[in-house]
Coordinates of N, CA and C in Angstrom, one line a residue:
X17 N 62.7 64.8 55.5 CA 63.3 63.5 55.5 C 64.0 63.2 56.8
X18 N 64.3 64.5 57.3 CA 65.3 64.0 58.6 C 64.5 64.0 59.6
X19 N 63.1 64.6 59.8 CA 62.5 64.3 60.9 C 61.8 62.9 61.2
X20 N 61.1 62.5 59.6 CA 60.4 61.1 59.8 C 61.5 60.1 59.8
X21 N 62.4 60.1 58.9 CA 63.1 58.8 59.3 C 63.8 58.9 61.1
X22 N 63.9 59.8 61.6 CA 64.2 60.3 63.3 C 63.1 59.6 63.6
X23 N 61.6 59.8 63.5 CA 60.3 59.2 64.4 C 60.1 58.2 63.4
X24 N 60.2 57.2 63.0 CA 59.7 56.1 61.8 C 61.1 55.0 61.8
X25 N 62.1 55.6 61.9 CA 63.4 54.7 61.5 C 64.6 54.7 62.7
X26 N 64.2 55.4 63.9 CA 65.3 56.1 64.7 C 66.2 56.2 64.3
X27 N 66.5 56.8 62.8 CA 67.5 57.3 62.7 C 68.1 58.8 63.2
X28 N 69.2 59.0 63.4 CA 70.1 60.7 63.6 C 69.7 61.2 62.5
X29 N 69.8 62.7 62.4 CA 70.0 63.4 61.2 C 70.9 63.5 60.5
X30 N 72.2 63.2 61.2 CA 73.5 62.7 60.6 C 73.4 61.6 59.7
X31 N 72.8 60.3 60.5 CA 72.7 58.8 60.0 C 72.4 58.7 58.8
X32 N 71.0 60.1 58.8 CA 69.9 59.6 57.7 C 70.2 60.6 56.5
X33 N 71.5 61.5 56.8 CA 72.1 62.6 55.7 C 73.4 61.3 55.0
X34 N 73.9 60.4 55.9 CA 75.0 59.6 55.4 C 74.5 58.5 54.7
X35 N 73.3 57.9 54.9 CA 73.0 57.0 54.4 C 71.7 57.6 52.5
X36 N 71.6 58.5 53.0 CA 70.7 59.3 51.4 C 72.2 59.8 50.9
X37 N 73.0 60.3 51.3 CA 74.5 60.2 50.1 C 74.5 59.2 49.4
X38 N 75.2 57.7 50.4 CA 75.3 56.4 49.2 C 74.1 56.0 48.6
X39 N 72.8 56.6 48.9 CA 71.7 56.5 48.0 C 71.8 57.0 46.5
X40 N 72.4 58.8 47.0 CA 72.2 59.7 45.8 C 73.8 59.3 44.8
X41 N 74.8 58.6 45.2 CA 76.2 58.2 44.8 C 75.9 57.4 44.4
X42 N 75.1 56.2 44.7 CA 74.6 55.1 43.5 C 73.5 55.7 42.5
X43 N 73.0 56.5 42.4 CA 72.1 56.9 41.6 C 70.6 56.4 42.1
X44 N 70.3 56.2 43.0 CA 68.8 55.7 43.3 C 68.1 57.1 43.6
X45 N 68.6 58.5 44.3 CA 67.8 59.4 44.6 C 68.5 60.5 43.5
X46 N 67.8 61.5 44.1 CA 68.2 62.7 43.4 C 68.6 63.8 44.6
X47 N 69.3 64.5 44.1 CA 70.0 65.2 45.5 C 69.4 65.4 46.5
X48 N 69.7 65.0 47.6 CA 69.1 65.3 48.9 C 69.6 66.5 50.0
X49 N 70.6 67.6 49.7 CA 70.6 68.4 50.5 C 69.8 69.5 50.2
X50 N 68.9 69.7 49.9 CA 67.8 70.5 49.5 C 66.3 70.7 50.7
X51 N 66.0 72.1 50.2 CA 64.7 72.0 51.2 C 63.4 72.5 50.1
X52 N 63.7 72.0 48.8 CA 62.4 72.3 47.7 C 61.3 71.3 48.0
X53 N 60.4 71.5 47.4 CA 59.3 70.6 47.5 C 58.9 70.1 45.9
X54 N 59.7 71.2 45.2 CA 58.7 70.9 43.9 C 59.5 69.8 43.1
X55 N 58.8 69.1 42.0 CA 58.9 67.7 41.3 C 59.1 68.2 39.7
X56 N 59.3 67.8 38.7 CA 59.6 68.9 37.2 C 58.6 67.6 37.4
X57 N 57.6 68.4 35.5 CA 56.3 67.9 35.4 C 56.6 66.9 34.7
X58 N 57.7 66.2 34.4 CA 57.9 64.8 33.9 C 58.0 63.9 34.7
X59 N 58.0 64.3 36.0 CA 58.2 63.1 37.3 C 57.1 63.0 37.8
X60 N 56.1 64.3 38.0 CA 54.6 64.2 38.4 C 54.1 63.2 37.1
X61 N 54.0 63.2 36.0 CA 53.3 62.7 35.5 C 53.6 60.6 35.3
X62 N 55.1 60.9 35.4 CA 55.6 59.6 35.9 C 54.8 58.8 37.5
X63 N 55.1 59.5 38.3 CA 54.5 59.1 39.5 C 53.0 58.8 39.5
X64 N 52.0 59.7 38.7 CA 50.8 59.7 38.7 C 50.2 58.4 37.7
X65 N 51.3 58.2 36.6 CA 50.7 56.8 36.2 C 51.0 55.7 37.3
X66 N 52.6 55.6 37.6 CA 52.4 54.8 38.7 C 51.1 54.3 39.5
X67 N 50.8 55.4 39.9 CA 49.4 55.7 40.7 C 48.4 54.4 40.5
X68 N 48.3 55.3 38.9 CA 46.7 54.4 38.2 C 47.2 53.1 38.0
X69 N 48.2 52.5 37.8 CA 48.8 51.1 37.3 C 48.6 50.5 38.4
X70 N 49.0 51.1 39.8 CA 49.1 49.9 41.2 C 48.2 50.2 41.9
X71 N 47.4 51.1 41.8 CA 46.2 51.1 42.7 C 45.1 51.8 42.2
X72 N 45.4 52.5 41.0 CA 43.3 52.9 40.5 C 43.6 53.9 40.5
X73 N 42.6 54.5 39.3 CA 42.5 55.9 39.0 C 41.9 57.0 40.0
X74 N 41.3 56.4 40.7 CA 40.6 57.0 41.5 C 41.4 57.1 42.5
X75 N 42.6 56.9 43.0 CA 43.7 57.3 43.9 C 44.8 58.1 43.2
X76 N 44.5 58.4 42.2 CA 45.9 59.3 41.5 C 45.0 60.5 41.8
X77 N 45.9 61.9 41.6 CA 45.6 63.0 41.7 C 47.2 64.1 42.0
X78 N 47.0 64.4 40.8 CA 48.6 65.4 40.3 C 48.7 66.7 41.3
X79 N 50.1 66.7 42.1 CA 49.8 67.9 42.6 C 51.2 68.9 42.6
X80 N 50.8 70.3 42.3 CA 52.3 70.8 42.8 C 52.2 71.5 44.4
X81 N 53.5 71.4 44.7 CA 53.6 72.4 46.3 C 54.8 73.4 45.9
X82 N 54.2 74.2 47.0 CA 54.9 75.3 47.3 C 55.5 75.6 48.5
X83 N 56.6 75.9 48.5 CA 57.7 75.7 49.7 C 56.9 76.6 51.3
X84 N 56.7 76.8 52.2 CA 56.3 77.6 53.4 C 57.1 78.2 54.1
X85 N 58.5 78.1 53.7 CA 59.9 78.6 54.1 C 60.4 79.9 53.7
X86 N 60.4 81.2 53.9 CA 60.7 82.0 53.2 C 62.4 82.4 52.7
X87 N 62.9 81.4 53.5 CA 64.6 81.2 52.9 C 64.9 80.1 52.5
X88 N 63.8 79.4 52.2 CA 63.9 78.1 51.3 C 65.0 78.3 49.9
X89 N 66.1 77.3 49.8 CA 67.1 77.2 48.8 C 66.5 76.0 47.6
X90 N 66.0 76.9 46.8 CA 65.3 75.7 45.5 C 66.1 75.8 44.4
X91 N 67.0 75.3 44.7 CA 68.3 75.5 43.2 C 67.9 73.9 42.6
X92 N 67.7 72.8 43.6 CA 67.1 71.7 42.8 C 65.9 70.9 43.5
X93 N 65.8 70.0 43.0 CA 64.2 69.1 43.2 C 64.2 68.6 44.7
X94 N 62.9 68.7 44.7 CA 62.7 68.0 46.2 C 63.2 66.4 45.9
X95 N 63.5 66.2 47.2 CA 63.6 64.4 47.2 C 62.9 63.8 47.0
X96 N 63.6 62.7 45.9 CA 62.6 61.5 45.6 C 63.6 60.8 44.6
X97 N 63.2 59.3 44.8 CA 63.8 58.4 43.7 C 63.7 58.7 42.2
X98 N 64.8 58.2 42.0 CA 65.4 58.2 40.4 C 64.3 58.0 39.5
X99 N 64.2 56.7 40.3 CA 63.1 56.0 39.0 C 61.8 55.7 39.8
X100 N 61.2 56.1 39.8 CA 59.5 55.8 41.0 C 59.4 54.7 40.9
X101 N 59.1 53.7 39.9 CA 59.1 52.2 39.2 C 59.9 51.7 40.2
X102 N 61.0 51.6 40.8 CA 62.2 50.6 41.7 C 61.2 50.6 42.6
X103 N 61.0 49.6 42.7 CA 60.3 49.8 44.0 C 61.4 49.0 45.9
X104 N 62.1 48.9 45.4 CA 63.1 48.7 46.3 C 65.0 49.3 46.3
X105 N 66.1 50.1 47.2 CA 67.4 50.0 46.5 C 67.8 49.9 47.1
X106 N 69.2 50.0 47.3 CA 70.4 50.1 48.8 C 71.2 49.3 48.7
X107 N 72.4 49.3 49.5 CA 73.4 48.1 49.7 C 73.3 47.7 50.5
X108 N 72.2 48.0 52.0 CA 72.0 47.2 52.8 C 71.0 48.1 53.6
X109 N 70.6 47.4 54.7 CA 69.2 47.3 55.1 C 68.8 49.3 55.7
X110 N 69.8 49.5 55.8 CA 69.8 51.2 56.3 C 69.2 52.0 54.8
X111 N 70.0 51.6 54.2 CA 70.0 52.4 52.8 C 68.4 52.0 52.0
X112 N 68.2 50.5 52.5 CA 67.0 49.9 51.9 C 65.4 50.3 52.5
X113 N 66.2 50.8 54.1 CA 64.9 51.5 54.6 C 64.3 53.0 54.1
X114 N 65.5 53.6 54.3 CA 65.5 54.9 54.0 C 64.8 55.5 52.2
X115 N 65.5 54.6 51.6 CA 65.0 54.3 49.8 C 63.1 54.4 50.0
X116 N 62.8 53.5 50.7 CA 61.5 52.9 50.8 C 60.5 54.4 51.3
X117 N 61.0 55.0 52.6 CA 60.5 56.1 52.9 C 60.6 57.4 52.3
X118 N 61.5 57.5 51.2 CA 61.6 58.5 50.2 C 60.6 57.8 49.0
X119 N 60.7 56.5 48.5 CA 59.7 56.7 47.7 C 58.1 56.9 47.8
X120 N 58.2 56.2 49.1 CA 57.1 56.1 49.5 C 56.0 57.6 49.7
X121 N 57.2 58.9 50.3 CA 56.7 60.0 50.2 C 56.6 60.8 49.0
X122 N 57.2 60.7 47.8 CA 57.1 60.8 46.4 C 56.1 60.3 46.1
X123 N 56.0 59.1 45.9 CA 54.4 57.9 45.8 C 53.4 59.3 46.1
X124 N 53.1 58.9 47.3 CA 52.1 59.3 48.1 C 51.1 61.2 47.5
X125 N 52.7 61.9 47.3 CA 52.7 63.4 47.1 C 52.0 63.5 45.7
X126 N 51.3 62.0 45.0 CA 50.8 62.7 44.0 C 49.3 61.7 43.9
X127 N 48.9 61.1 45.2 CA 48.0 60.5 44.9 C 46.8 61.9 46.1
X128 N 45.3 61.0 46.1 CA 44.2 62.1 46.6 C 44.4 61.6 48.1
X129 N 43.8 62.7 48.8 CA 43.5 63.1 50.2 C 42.8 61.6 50.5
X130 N 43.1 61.1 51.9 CA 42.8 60.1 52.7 C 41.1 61.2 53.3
X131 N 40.4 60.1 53.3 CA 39.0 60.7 54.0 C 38.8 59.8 55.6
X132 N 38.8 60.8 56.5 CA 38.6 60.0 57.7 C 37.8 60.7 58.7
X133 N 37.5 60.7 59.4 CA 36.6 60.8 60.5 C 36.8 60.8 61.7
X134 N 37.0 61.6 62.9 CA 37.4 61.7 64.4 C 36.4 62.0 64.7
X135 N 36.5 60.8 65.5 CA 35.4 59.9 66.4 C 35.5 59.6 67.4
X136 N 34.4 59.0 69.1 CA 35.2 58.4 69.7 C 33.4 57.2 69.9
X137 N 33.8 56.9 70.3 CA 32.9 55.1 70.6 C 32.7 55.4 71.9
X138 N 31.3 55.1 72.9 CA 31.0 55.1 74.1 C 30.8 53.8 74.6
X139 N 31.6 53.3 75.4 CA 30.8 51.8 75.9 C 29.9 51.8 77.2
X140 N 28.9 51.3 77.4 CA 28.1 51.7 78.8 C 28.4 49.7 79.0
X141 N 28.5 49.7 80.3 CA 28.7 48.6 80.9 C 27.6 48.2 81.5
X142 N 27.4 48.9 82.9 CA 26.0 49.0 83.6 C 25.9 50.6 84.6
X143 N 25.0 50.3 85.4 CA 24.6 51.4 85.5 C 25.7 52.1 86.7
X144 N 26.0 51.1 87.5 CA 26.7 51.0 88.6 C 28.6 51.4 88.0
X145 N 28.8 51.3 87.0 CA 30.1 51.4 86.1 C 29.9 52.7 85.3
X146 N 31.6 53.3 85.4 CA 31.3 55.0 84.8 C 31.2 54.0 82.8
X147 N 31.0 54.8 82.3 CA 30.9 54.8 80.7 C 32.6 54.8 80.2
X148 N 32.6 53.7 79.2 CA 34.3 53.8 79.0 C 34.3 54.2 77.0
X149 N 35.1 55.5 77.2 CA 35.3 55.9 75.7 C 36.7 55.6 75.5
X150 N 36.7 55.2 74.1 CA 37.7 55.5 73.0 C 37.8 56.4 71.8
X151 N 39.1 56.6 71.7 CA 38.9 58.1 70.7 C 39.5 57.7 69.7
X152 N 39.5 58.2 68.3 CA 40.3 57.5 67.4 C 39.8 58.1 65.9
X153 N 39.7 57.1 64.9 CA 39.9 57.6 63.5 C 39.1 56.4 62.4
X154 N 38.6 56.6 62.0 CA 37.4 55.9 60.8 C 37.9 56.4 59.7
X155 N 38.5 55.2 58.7 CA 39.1 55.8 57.1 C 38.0 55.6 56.5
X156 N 37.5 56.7 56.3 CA 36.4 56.4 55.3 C 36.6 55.9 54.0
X157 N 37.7 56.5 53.4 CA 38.3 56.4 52.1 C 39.9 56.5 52.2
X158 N 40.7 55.4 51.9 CA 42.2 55.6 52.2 C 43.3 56.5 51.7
X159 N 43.3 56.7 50.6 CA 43.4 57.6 49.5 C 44.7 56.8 49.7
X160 N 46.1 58.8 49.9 CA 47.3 58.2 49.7 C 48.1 57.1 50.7
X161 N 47.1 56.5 51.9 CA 47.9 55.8 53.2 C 47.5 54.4 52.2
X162 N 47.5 54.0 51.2 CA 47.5 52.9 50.7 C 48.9 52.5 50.5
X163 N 49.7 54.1 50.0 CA 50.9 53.6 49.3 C 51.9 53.6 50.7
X164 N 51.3 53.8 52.2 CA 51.8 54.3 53.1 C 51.3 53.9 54.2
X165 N 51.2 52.5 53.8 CA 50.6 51.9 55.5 C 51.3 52.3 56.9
X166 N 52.3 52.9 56.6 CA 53.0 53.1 58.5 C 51.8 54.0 58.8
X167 N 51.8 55.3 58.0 CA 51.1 56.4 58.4 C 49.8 55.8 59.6
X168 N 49.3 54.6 59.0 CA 48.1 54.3 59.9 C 48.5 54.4 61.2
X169 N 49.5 53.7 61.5 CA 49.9 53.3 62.9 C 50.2 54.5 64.1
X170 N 49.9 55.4 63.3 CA 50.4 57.2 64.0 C 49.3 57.3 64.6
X171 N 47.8 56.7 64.3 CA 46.6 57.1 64.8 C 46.4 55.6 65.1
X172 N 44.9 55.7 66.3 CA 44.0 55.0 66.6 C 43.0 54.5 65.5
X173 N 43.1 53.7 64.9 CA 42.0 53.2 63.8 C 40.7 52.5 64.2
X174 N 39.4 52.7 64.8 CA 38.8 52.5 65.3 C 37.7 52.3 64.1
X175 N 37.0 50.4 64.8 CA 36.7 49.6 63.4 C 34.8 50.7 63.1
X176 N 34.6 49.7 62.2 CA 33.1 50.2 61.9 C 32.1 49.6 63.0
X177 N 31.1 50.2 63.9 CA 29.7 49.6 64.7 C 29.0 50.2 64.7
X178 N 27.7 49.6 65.4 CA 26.7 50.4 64.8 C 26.6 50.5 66.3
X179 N 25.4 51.6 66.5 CA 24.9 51.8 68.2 C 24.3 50.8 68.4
X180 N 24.1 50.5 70.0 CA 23.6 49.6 70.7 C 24.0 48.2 70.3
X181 N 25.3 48.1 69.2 CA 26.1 46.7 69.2 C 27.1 46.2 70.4
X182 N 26.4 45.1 70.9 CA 26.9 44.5 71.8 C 28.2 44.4 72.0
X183 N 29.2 44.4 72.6 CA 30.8 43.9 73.0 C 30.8 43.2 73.9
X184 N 32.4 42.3 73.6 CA 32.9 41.0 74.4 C 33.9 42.1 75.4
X185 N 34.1 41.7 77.1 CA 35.0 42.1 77.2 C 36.2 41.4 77.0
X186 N 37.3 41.4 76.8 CA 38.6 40.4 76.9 C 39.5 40.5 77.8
X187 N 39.6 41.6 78.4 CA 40.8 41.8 79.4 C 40.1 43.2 80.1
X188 N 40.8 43.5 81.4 CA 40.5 44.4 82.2 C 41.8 44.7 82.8
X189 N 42.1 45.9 82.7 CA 43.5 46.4 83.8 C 43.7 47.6 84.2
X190 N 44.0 47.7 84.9 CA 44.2 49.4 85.5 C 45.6 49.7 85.8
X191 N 45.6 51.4 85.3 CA 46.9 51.9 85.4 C 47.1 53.2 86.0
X192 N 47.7 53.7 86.7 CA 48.0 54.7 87.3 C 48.1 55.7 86.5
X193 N 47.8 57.1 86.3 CA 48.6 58.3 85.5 C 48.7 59.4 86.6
X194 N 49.9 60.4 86.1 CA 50.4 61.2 86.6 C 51.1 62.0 85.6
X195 N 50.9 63.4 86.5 CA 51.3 64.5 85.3 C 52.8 63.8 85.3
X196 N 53.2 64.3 83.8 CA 54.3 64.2 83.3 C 55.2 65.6 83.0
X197 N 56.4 65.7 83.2 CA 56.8 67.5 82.8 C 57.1 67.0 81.3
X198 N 56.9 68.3 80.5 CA 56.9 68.6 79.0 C 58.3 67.5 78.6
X199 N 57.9 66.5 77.8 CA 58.9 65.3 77.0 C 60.1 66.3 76.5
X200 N 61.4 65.8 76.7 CA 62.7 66.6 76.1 C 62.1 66.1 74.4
X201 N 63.5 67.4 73.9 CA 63.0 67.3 72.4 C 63.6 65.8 71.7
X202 N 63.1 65.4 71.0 CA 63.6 64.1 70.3 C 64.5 65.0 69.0
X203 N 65.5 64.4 68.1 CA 65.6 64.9 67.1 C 65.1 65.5 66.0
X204 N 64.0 64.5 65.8 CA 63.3 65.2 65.0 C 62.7 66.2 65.2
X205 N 62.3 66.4 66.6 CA 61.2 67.8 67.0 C 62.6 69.0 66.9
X206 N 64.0 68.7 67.6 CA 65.2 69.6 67.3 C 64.8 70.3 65.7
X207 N 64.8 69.2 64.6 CA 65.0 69.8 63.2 C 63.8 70.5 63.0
X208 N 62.5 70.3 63.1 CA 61.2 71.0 63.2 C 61.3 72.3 63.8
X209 N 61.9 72.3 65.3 CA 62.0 73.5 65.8 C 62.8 74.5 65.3
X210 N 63.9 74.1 64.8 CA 65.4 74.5 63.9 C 65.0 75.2 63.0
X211 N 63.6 74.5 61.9 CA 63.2 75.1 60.6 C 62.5 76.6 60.7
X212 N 61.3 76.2 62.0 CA 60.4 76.8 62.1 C 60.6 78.2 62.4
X213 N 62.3 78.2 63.1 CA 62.7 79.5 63.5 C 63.3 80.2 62.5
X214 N 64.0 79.3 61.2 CA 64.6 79.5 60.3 C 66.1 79.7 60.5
X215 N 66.4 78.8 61.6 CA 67.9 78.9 62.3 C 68.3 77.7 61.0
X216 N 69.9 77.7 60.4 CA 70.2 77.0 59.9 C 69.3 76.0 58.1
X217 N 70.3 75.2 57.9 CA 69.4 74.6 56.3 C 69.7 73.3 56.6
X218 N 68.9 72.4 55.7 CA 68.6 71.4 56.1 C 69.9 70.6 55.7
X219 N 71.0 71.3 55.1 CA 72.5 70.4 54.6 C 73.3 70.7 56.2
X220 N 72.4 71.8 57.3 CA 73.5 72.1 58.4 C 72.6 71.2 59.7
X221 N 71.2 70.9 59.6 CA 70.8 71.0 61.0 C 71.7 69.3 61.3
X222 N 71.9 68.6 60.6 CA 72.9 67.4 61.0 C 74.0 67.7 62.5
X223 N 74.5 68.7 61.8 CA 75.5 69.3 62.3 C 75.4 70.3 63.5
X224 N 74.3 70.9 63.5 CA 73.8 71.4 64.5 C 73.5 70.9 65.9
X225 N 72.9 70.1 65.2 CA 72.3 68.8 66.6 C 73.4 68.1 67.0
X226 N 74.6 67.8 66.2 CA 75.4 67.1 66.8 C 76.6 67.8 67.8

């Protein structure tokens, strides 16, 4: 929770631990200082009709997980809204975003695998011009990024053509590159790195970072 709303919401891990309290204080979430993953089987099965109701049977698919943490604290449920059905909560727009990306990963954790394809497209210009590629991703089948349109925007979505289909050019521009040294860590890569070592729990890395 603390890393995607950090890359998705720029929120702090502080911001986004203060704003899932007055979530879980009004009753919209269910505790959020936890690092479980698992769901009790009355919420899977809750979620999974969801599923079939708003987008097809053929996008539901029940799943449980298992933690990859070996000092993982599972005393209660992974995060997720109260009622899957709300499809919106908060007292204002922080609370309203945050809501949205919790349900949305609840949603998502019980529908089927997205089918896609890495690919890249070759354009030949003329003979006199190098060949210009793009690299990118063909959804073959959308699965769970229905309930989860940001996810697309993480990748290059590159449309359907067939070979030897002609292109318009539109624009032309050129840009300089140069090596870059290794990007400092953003917050969320902080909590990623924090877990991976097993330094600290996810009710301390707020605190950590700060």
């Amino acid at each position: 929770l603390q890393q995607t709303a950090s890359s998705r919401l720029g929120f702090s891990p502080k911001r986004t631990m203060q704003v899932a309290q007055k979530l879980y204080e009004a009753g919209n979430i269910s505790y959020m200082r936890t690092d479980s993953v698992n769901l009790n089987e009355d919420v899977i099965k809750k979620i999974s009709g969801l599923v079939k109701k708003e987008y097809g049977a053929e996008y539901a698919e029940e799943r449980r997980y298992k933690t990859k943490s070996k000092n993982a604290q599972e005393a209660h449920e992974a995060i997720r809204p109260t009622h899957a059905r709300t499809a919106s909560a908060g007292a204002n727009p922080d609370e309203k975003k945050l809501y949205g990306l919790i349900r949305a990963r609840a949603v998502t954790s019980q529908m089927t695998a997205a089918k896609t394809m890495r690919t890249q497209v070759v354009f030949v210009a003329d003979k006199d011009i190098p060949n210009f590629h793009a690299h990118g991703t063909r959804i073959l089948f959308p699965g769970w990024m229905v309930a989860d349109p940001y996810a697309k925007q993480e990748d290059v979505i590159l449309p359907k053509i067939t070979q030897k289909e002609p292109v318009t050019v539109h624009d032309i521009t050129s840009e300089g590159k140069e090596t870059e040294p290794p990007r400092r860590y953003s917050e969320a890569g902080l909590v990623k790195e924090l877990e991976k070592r097993g330094i600290g729990r996810p009710s301390t890395y707020a605190a950590i970072i700060q």
